[in-house]
PDB file of C-alpha atoms in Angstrom:
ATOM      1  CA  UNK S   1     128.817 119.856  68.182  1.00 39.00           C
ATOM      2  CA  UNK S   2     126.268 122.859  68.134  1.00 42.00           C
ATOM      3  CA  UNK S   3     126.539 126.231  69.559  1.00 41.00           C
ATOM      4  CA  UNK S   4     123.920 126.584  71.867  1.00 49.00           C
ATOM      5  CA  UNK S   5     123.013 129.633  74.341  1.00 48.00           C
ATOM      6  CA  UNK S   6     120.412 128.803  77.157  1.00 75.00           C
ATOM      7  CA  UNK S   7     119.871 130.970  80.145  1.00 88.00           C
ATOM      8  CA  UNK S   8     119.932 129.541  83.349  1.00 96.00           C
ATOM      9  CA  UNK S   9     116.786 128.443  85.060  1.00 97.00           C
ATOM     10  CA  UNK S  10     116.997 129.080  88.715  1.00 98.00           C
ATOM     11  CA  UNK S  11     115.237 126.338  90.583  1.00 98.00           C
ATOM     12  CA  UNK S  12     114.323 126.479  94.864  1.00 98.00           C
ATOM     13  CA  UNK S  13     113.562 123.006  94.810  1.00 98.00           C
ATOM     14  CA  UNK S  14     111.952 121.370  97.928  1.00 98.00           C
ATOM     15  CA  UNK S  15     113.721 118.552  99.478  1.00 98.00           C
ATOM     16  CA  UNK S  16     112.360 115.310 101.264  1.00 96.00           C
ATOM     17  CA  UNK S  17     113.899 116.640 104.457  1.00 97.00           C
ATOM     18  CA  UNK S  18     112.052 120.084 104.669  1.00 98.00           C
ATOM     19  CA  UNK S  19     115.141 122.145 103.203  1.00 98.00           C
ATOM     20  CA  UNK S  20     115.349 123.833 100.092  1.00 98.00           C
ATOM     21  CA  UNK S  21     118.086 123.973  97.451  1.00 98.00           C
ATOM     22  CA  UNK S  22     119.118 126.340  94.987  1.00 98.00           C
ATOM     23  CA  UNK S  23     119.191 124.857  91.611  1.00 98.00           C
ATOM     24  CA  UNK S  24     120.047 126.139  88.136  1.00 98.00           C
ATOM     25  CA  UNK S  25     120.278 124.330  85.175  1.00 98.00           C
ATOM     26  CA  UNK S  26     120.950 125.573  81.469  1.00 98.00           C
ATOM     27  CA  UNK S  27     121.576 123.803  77.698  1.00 97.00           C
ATOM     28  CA  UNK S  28     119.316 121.252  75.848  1.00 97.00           C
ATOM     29  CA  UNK S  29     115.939 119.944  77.568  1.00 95.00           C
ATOM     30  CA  UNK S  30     116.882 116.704  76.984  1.00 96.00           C
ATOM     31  CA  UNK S  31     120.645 116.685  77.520  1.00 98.00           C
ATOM     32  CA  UNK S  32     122.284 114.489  79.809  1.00 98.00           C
ATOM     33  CA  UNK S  33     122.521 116.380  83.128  1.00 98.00           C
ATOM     34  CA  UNK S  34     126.460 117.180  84.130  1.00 99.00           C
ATOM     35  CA  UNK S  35     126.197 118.171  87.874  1.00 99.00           C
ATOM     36  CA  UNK S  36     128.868 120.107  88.961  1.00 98.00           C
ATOM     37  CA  UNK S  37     129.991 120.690  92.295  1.00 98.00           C
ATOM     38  CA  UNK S  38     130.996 124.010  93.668  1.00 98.00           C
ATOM     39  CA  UNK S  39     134.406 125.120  95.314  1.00 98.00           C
ATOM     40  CA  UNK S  40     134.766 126.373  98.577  1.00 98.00           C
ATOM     41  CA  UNK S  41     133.188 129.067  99.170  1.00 98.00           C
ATOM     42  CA  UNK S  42     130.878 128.931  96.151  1.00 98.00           C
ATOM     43  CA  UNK S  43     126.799 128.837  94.924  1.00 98.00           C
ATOM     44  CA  UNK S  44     125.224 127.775  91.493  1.00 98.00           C
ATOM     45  CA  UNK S  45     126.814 130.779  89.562  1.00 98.00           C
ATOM     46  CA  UNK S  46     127.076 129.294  85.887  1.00 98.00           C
ATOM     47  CA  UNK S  47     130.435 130.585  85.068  1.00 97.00           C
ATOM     48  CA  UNK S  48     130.045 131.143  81.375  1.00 96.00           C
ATOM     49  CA  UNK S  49     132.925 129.269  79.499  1.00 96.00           C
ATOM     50  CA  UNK S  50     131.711 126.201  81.228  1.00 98.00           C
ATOM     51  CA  UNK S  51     127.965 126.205  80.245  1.00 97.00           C
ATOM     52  CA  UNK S  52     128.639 127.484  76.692  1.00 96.00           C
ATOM     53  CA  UNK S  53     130.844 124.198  76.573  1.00 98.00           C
ATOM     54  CA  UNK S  54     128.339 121.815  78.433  1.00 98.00           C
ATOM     55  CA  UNK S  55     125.716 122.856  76.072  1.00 98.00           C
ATOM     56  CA  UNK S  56     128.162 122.818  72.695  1.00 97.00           C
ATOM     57  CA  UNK S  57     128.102 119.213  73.965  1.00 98.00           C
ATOM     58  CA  UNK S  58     124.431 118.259  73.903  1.00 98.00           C
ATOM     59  CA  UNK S  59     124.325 117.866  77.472  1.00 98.00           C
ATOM     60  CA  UNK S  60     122.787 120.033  80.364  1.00 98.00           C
ATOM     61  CA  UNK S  61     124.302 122.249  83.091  1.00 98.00           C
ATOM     62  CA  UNK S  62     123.219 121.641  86.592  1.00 98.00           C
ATOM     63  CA  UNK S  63     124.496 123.319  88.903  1.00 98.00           C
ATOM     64  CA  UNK S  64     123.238 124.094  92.886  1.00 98.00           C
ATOM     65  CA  UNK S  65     124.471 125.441  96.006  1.00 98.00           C
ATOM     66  CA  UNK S  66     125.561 123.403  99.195  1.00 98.00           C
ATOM     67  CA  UNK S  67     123.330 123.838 101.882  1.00 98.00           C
ATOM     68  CA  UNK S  68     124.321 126.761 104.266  1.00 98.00           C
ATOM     69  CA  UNK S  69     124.777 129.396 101.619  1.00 98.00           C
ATOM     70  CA  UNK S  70     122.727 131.897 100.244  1.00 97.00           C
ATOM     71  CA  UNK S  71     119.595 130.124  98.718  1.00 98.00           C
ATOM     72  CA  UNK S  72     120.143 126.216 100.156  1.00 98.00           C
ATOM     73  CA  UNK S  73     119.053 125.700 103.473  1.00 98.00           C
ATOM     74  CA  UNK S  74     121.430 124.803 106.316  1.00 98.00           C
ATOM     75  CA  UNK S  75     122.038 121.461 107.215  1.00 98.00           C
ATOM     76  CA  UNK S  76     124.542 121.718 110.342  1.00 97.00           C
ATOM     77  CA  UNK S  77     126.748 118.834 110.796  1.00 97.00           C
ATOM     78  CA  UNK S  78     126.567 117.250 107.368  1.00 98.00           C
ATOM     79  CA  UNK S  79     128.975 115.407 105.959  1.00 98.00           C
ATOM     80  CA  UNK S  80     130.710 115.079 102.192  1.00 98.00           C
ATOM     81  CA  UNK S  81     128.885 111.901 101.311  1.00 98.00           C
ATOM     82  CA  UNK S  82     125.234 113.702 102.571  1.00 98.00           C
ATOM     83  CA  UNK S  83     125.150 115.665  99.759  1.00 98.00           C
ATOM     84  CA  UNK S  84     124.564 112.931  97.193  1.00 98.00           C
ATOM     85  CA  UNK S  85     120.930 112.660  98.897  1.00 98.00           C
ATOM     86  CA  UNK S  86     120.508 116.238  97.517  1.00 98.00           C
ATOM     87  CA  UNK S  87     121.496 115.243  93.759  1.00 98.00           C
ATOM     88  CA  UNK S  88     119.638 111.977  93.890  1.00 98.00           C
ATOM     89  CA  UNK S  89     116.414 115.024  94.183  1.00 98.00           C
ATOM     90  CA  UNK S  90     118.105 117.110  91.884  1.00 98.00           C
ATOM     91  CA  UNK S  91     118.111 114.313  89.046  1.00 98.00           C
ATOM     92  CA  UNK S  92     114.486 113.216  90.152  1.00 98.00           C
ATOM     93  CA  UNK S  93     113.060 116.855  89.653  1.00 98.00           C
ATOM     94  CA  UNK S  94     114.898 116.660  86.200  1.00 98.00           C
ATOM     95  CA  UNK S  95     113.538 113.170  85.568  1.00 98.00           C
ATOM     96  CA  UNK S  96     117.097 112.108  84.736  1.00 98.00           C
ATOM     97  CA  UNK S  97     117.857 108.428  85.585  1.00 97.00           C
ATOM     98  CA  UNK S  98     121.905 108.540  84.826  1.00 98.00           C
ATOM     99  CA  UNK S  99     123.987 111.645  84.984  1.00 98.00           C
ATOM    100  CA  UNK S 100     127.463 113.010  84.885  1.00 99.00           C
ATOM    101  CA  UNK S 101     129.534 114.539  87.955  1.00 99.00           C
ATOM    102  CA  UNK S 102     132.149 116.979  88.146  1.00 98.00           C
ATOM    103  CA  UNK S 103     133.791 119.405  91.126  1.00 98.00           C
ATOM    104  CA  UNK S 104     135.922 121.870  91.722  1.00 98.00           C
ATOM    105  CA  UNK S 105     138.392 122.223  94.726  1.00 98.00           C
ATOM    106  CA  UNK S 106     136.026 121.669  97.606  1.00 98.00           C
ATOM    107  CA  UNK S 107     133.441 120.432  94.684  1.00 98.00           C
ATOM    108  CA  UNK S 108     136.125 117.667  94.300  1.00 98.00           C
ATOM    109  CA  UNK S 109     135.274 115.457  97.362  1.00 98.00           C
ATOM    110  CA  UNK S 110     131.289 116.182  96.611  1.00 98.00           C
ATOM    111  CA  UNK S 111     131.693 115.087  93.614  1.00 99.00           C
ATOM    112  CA  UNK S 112     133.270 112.118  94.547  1.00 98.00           C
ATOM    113  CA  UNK S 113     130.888 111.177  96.862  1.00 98.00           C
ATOM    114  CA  UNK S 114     128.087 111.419  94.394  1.00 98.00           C
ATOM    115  CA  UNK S 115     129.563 108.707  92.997  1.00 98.00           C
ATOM    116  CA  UNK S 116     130.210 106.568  95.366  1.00 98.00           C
ATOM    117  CA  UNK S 117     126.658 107.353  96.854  1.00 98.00           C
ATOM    118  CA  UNK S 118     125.130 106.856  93.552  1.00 98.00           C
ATOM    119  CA  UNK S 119     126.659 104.582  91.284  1.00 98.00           C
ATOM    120  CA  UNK S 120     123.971 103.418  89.762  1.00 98.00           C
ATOM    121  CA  UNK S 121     122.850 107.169  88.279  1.00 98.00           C
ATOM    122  CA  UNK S 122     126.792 108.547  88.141  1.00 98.00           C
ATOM    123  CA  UNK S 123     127.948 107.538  84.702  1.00 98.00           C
ATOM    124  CA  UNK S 124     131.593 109.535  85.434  1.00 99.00           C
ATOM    125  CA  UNK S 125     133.351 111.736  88.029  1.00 98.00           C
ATOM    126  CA  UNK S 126     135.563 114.365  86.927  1.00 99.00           C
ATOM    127  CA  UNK S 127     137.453 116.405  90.113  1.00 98.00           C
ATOM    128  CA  UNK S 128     139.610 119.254  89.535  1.00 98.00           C
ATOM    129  CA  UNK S 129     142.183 120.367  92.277  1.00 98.00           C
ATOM    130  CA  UNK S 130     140.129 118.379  94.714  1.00 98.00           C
ATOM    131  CA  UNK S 131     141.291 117.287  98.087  1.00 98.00           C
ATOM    132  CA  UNK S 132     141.982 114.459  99.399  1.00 98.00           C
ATOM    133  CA  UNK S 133     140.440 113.325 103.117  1.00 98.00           C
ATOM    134  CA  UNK S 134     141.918 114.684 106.550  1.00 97.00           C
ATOM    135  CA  UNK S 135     141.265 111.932 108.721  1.00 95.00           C
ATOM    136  CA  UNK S 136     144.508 109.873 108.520  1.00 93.00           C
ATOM    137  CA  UNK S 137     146.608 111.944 106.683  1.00 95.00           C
ATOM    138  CA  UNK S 138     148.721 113.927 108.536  1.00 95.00           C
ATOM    139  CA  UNK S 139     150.380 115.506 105.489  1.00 97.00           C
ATOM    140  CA  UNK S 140     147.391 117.200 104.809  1.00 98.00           C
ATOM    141  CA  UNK S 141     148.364 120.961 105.573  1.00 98.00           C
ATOM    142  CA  UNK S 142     151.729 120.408 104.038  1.00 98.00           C
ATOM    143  CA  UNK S 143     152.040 123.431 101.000  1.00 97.00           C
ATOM    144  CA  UNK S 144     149.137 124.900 101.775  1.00 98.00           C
ATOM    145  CA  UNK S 145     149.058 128.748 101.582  1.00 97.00           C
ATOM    146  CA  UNK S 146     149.246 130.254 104.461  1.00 97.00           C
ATOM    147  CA  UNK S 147     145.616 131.503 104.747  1.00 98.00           C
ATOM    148  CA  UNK S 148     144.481 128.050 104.347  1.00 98.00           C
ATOM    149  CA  UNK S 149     146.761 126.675 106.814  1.00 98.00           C
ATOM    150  CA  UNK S 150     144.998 128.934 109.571  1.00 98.00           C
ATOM    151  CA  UNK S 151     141.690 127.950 108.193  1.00 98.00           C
ATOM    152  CA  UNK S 152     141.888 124.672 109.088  1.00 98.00           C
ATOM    153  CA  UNK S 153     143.685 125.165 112.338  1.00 98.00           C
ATOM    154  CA  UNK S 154     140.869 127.118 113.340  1.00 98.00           C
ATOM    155  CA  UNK S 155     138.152 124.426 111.728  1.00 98.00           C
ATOM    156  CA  UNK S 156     139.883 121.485 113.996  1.00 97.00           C
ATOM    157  CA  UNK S 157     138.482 124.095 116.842  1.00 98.00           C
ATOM    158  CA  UNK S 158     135.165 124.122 116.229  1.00 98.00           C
ATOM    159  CA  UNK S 159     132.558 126.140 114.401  1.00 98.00           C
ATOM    160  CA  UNK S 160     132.964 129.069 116.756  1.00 98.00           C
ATOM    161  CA  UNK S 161     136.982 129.523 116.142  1.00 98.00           C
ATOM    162  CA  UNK S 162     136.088 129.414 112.329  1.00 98.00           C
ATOM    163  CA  UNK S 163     133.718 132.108 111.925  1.00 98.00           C
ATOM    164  CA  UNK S 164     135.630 135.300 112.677  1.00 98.00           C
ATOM    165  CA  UNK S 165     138.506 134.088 110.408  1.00 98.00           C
ATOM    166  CA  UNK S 166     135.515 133.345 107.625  1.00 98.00           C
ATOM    167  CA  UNK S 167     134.084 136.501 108.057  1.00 98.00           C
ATOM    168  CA  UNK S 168     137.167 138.610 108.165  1.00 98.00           C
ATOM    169  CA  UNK S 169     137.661 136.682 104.394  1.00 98.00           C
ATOM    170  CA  UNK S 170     134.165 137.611 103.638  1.00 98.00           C
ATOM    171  CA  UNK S 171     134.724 141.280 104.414  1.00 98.00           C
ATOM    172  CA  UNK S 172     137.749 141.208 101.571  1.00 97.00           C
ATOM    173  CA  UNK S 173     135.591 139.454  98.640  1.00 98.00           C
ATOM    174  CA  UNK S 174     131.926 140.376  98.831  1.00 98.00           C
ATOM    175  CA  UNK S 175     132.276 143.326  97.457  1.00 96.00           C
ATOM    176  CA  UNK S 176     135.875 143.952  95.942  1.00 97.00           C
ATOM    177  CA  UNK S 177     137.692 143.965  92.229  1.00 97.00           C
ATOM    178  CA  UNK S 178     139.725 141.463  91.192  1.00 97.00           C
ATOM    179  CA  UNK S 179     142.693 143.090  92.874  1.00 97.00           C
ATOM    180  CA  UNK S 180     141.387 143.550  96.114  1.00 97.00           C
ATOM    181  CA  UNK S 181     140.074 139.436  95.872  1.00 97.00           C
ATOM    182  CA  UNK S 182     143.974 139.026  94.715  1.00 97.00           C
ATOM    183  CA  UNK S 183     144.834 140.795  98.126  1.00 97.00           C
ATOM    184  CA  UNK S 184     142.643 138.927 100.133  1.00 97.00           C
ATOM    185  CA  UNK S 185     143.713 135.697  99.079  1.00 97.00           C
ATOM    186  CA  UNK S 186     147.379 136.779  98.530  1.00 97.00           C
ATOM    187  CA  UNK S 187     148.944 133.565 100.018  1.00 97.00           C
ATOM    188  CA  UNK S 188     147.012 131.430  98.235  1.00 98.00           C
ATOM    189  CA  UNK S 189     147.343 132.538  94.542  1.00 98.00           C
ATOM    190  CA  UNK S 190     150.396 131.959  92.627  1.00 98.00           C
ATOM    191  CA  UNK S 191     150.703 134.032  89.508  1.00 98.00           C
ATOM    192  CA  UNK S 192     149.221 132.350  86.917  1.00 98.00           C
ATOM    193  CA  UNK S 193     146.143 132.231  89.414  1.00 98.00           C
ATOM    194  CA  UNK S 194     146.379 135.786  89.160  1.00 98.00           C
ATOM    195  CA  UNK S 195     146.397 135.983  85.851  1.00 98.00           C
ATOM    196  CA  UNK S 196     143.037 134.504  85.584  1.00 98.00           C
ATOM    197  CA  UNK S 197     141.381 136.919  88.162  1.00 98.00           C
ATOM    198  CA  UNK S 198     142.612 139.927  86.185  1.00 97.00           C
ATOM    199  CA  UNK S 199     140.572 138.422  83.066  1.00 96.00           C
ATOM    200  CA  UNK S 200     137.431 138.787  81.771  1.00 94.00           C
ATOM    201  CA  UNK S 201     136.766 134.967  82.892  1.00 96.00           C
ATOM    202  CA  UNK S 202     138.210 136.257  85.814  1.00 96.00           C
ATOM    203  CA  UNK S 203     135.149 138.622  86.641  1.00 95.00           C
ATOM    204  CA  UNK S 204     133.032 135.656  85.981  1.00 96.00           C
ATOM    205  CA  UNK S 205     134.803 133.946  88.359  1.00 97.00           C
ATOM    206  CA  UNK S 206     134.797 136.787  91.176  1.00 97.00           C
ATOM    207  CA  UNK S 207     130.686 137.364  91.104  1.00 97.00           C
ATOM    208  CA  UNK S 208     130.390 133.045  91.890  1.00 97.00           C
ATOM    209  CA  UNK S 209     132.820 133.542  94.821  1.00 97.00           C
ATOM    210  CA  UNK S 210     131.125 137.061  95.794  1.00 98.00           C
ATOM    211  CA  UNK S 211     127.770 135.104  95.593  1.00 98.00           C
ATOM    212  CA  UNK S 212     128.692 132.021  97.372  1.00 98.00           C
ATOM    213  CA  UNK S 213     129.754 134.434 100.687  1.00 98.00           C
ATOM    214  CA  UNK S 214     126.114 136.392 101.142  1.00 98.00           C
ATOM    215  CA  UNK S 215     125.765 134.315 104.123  1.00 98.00           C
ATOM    216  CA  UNK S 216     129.064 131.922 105.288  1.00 98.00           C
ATOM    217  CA  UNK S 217     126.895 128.706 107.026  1.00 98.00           C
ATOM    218  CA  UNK S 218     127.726 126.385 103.775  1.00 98.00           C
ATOM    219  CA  UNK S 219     131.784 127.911 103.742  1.00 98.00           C
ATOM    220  CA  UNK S 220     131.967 126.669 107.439  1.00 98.00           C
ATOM    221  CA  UNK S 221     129.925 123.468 106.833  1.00 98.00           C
ATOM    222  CA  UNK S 222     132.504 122.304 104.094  1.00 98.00           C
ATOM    223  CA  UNK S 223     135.635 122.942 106.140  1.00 98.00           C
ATOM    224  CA  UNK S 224     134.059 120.917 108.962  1.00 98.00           C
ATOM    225  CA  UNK S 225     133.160 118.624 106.823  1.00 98.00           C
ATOM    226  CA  UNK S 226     136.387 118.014 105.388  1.00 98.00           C
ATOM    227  CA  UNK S 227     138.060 117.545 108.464  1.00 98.00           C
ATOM    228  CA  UNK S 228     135.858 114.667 109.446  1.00 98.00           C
ATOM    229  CA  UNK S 229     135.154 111.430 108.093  1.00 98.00           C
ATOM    230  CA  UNK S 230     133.705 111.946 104.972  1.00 98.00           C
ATOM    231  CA  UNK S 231     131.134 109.159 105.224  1.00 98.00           C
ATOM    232  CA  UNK S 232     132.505 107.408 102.099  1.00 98.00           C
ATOM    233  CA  UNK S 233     135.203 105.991 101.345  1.00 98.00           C
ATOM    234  CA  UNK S 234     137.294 107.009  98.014  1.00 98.00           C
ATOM    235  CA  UNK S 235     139.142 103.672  97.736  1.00 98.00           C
ATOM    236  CA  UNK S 236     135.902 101.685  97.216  1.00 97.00           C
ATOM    237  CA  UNK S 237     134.667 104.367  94.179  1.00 98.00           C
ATOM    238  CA  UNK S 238     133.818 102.045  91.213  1.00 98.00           C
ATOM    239  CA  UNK S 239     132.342 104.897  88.732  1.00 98.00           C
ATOM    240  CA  UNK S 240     134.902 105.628  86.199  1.00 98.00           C
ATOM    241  CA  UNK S 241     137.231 108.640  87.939  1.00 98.00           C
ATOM    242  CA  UNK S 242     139.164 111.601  86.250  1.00 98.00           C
ATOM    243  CA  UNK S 243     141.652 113.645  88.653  1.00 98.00           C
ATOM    244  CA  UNK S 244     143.134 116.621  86.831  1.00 98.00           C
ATOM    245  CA  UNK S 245     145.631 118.693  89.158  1.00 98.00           C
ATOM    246  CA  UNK S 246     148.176 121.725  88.388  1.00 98.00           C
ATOM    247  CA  UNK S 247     151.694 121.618  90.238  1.00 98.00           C
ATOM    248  CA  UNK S 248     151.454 125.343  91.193  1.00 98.00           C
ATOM    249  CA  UNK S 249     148.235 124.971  93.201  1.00 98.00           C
ATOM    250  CA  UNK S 250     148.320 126.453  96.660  1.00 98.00           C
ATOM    251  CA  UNK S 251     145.124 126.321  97.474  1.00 98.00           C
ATOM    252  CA  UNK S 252     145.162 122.016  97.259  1.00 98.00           C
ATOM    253  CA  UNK S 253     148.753 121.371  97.357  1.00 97.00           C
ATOM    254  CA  UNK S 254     150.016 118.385  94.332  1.00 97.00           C
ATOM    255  CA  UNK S 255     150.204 115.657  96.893  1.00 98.00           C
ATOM    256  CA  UNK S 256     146.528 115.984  97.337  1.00 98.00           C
ATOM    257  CA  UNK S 257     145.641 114.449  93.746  1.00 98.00           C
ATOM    258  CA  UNK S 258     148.767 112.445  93.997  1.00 98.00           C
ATOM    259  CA  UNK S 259     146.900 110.624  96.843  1.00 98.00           C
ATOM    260  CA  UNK S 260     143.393 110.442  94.793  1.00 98.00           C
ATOM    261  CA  UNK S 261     145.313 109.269  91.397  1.00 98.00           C
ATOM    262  CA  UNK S 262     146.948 106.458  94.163  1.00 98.00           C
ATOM    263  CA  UNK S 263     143.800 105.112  95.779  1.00 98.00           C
ATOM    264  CA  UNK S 264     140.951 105.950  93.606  1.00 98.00           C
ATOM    265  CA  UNK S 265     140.339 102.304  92.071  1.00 98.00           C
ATOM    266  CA  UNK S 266     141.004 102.591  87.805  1.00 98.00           C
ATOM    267  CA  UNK S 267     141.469 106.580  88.409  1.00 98.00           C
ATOM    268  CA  UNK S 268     142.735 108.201  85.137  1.00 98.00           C
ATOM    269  CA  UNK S 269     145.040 111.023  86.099  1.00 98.00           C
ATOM    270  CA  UNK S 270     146.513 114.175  84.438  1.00 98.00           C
ATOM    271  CA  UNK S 271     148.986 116.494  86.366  1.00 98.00           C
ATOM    272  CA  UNK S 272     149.697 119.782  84.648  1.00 98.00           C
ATOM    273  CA  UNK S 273     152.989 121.557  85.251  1.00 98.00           C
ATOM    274  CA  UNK S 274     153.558 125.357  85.928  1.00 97.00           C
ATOM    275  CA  UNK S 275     148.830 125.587  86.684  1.00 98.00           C
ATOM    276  CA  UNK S 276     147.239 126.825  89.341  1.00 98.00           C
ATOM    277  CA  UNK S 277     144.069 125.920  91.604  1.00 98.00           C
ATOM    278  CA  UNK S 278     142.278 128.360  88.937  1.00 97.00           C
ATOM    279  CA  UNK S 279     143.994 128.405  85.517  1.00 98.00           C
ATOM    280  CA  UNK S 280     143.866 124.174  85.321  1.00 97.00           C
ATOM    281  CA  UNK S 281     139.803 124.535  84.212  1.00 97.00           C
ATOM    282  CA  UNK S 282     140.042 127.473  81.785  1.00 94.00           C
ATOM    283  CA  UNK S 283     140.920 126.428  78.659  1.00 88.00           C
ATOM    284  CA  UNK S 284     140.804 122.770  79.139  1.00 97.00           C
ATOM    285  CA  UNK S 285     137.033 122.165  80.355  1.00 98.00           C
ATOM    286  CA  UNK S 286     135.606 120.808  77.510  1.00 98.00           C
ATOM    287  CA  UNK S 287     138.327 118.377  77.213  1.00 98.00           C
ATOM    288  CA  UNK S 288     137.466 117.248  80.598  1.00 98.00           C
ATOM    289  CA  UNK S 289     133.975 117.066  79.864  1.00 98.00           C
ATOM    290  CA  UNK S 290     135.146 114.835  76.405  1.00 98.00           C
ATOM    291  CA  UNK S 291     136.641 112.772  78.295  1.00 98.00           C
ATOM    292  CA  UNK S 292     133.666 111.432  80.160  1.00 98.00           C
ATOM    293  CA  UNK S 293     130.940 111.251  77.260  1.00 98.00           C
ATOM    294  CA  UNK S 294     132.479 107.865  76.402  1.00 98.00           C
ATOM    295  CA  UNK S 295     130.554 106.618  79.509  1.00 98.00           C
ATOM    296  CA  UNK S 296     126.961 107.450  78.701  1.00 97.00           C
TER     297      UNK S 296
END
């Protein structure tokens, strides 16, 4: 493996549908693309620990922001499985025929989706403290913190019910430290969590958040999205699947990758005792990205 150091190349790439996208993408020219998937909220910040180990890797960084926040057009009403039409133009502008997938939290289910959308171009899907779908499961608030549990109490009422609660959130990040983000999100971040947003990772972490809630559209659109059919169905995924979970998450509670590792056909899973929805990526990235180079 090399060390490499690319700077990100930010990309407003014009869709099919009229929209635009906010693209950036980093590391070797001719690397394998690894599209990642944002959380929720979130944008196409290239946290730095991730790229650097992307590129050590030969492959390239891609990264974008859902439509609705700052720099992606809106697309009201979409669902999880739409946004595989929106890497399918990603990997045509980079003239990349097969690719790599990963997500984060509310990246999980997009990233799933890409797969299942495109299996033909996904080589792998990695999710990390992903969730699992709403529609069925009644379970799926159970050990959620409490912030989250409101969320999506006031998500199952609509778009208008959402948005104060959003922008009351938004009000406590966009322009905070680390420990007024650690107030904000108090019930939702156990210590270890913490830990990482006191770090120098940790700032890295706060400016993609910060970024991703400029404007709230895309936050909303993903928790609506969530709580409706998803427009694919997990079960009938047939890329190869990694689920990686921590058992102190309260942000996507265990039994949320417990379902995934149960229904995702051939799903390779790998629970982590004593992490968190934040501290289960640093550190262990690039052996989640390992694991899928197999595949190409």
């Amino acid at each position: 493996m090399t060390n490499v150091n690319h700077e990100p190349e930010t990309i407003a790439l014009d869709l099919p549908d009229g929209r635009v996208l906010q693209v950036m993408v980093s590391g070797p020219p001719d690397g394998v693309p690894l599209v990642w998937h944002h959380g929720t909220p979130g944008c196409a910040w290239q946290l730095r620990y991730r790229s650097s180990e992307t590129h050590a890797r030969g492959l390239r960084y891609v990264t974008y922001t859902r439509a609705g926040a700052a720099g992606s057009t809106r697309r009201p009403g979409r669902s999880v499985a739409d946004v595989a039409e929106d890497v399918a133009a990603i990997l045509d502008h980079l003239k990349a025929d097969r690719c790599l997938v990963g997500g984060n939290s509310g990246g999980g289910p997009h990233a799933l989706a890409t797969g299942a959308v495109l299996p033909d171009r996904v080589a792998a899907v990695l999710c990390v403290c992903g969730i699992k779908p709403y529609v069925g499961e009644p379970d799926f608030l159970d050990g959620m913190g409490e912030a989250n549990v409101e969320e999506f109490e006031l998500a199952l009422q609509g778009e208008d019910a959402l948005r104060p609660f959003v922008m009351k959130d938004r009000a406590g990040i966009i322009d905070a430290d680390p420990e007024g983000v650690i107030e904000t999100l108090a019930t939702l971040l156990p210590e270890v969590d913490r830990s990482i947003l006191r770090s120098e990772i940790g700032l890295d972490v706060i400016c993609g958040i910060q970024a991703g809630v400029i404007e709230v559209d895309g936050w909303i659109d993903d928790d609506l999205a969530f709580i409706h059919d998803w427009g694919f169905d997990p079960r009938k995924l047939t890329v190869p699947s990694y689920v990686w979970q921590g058992s102190a998450d309260l942000m996507v509670p265990f039994h949320h990758a417990e379902w995934l590792a149960n229904n995702i056909p051939g799903v390779v899973p790998h629970f982590l005792d004593g992490e968190g929805h934040l501290s289960v990526l640093v550190g262990r990235f690039g052996t989640m990205v390992d694991e899928l180079l197999p595949h190409l």
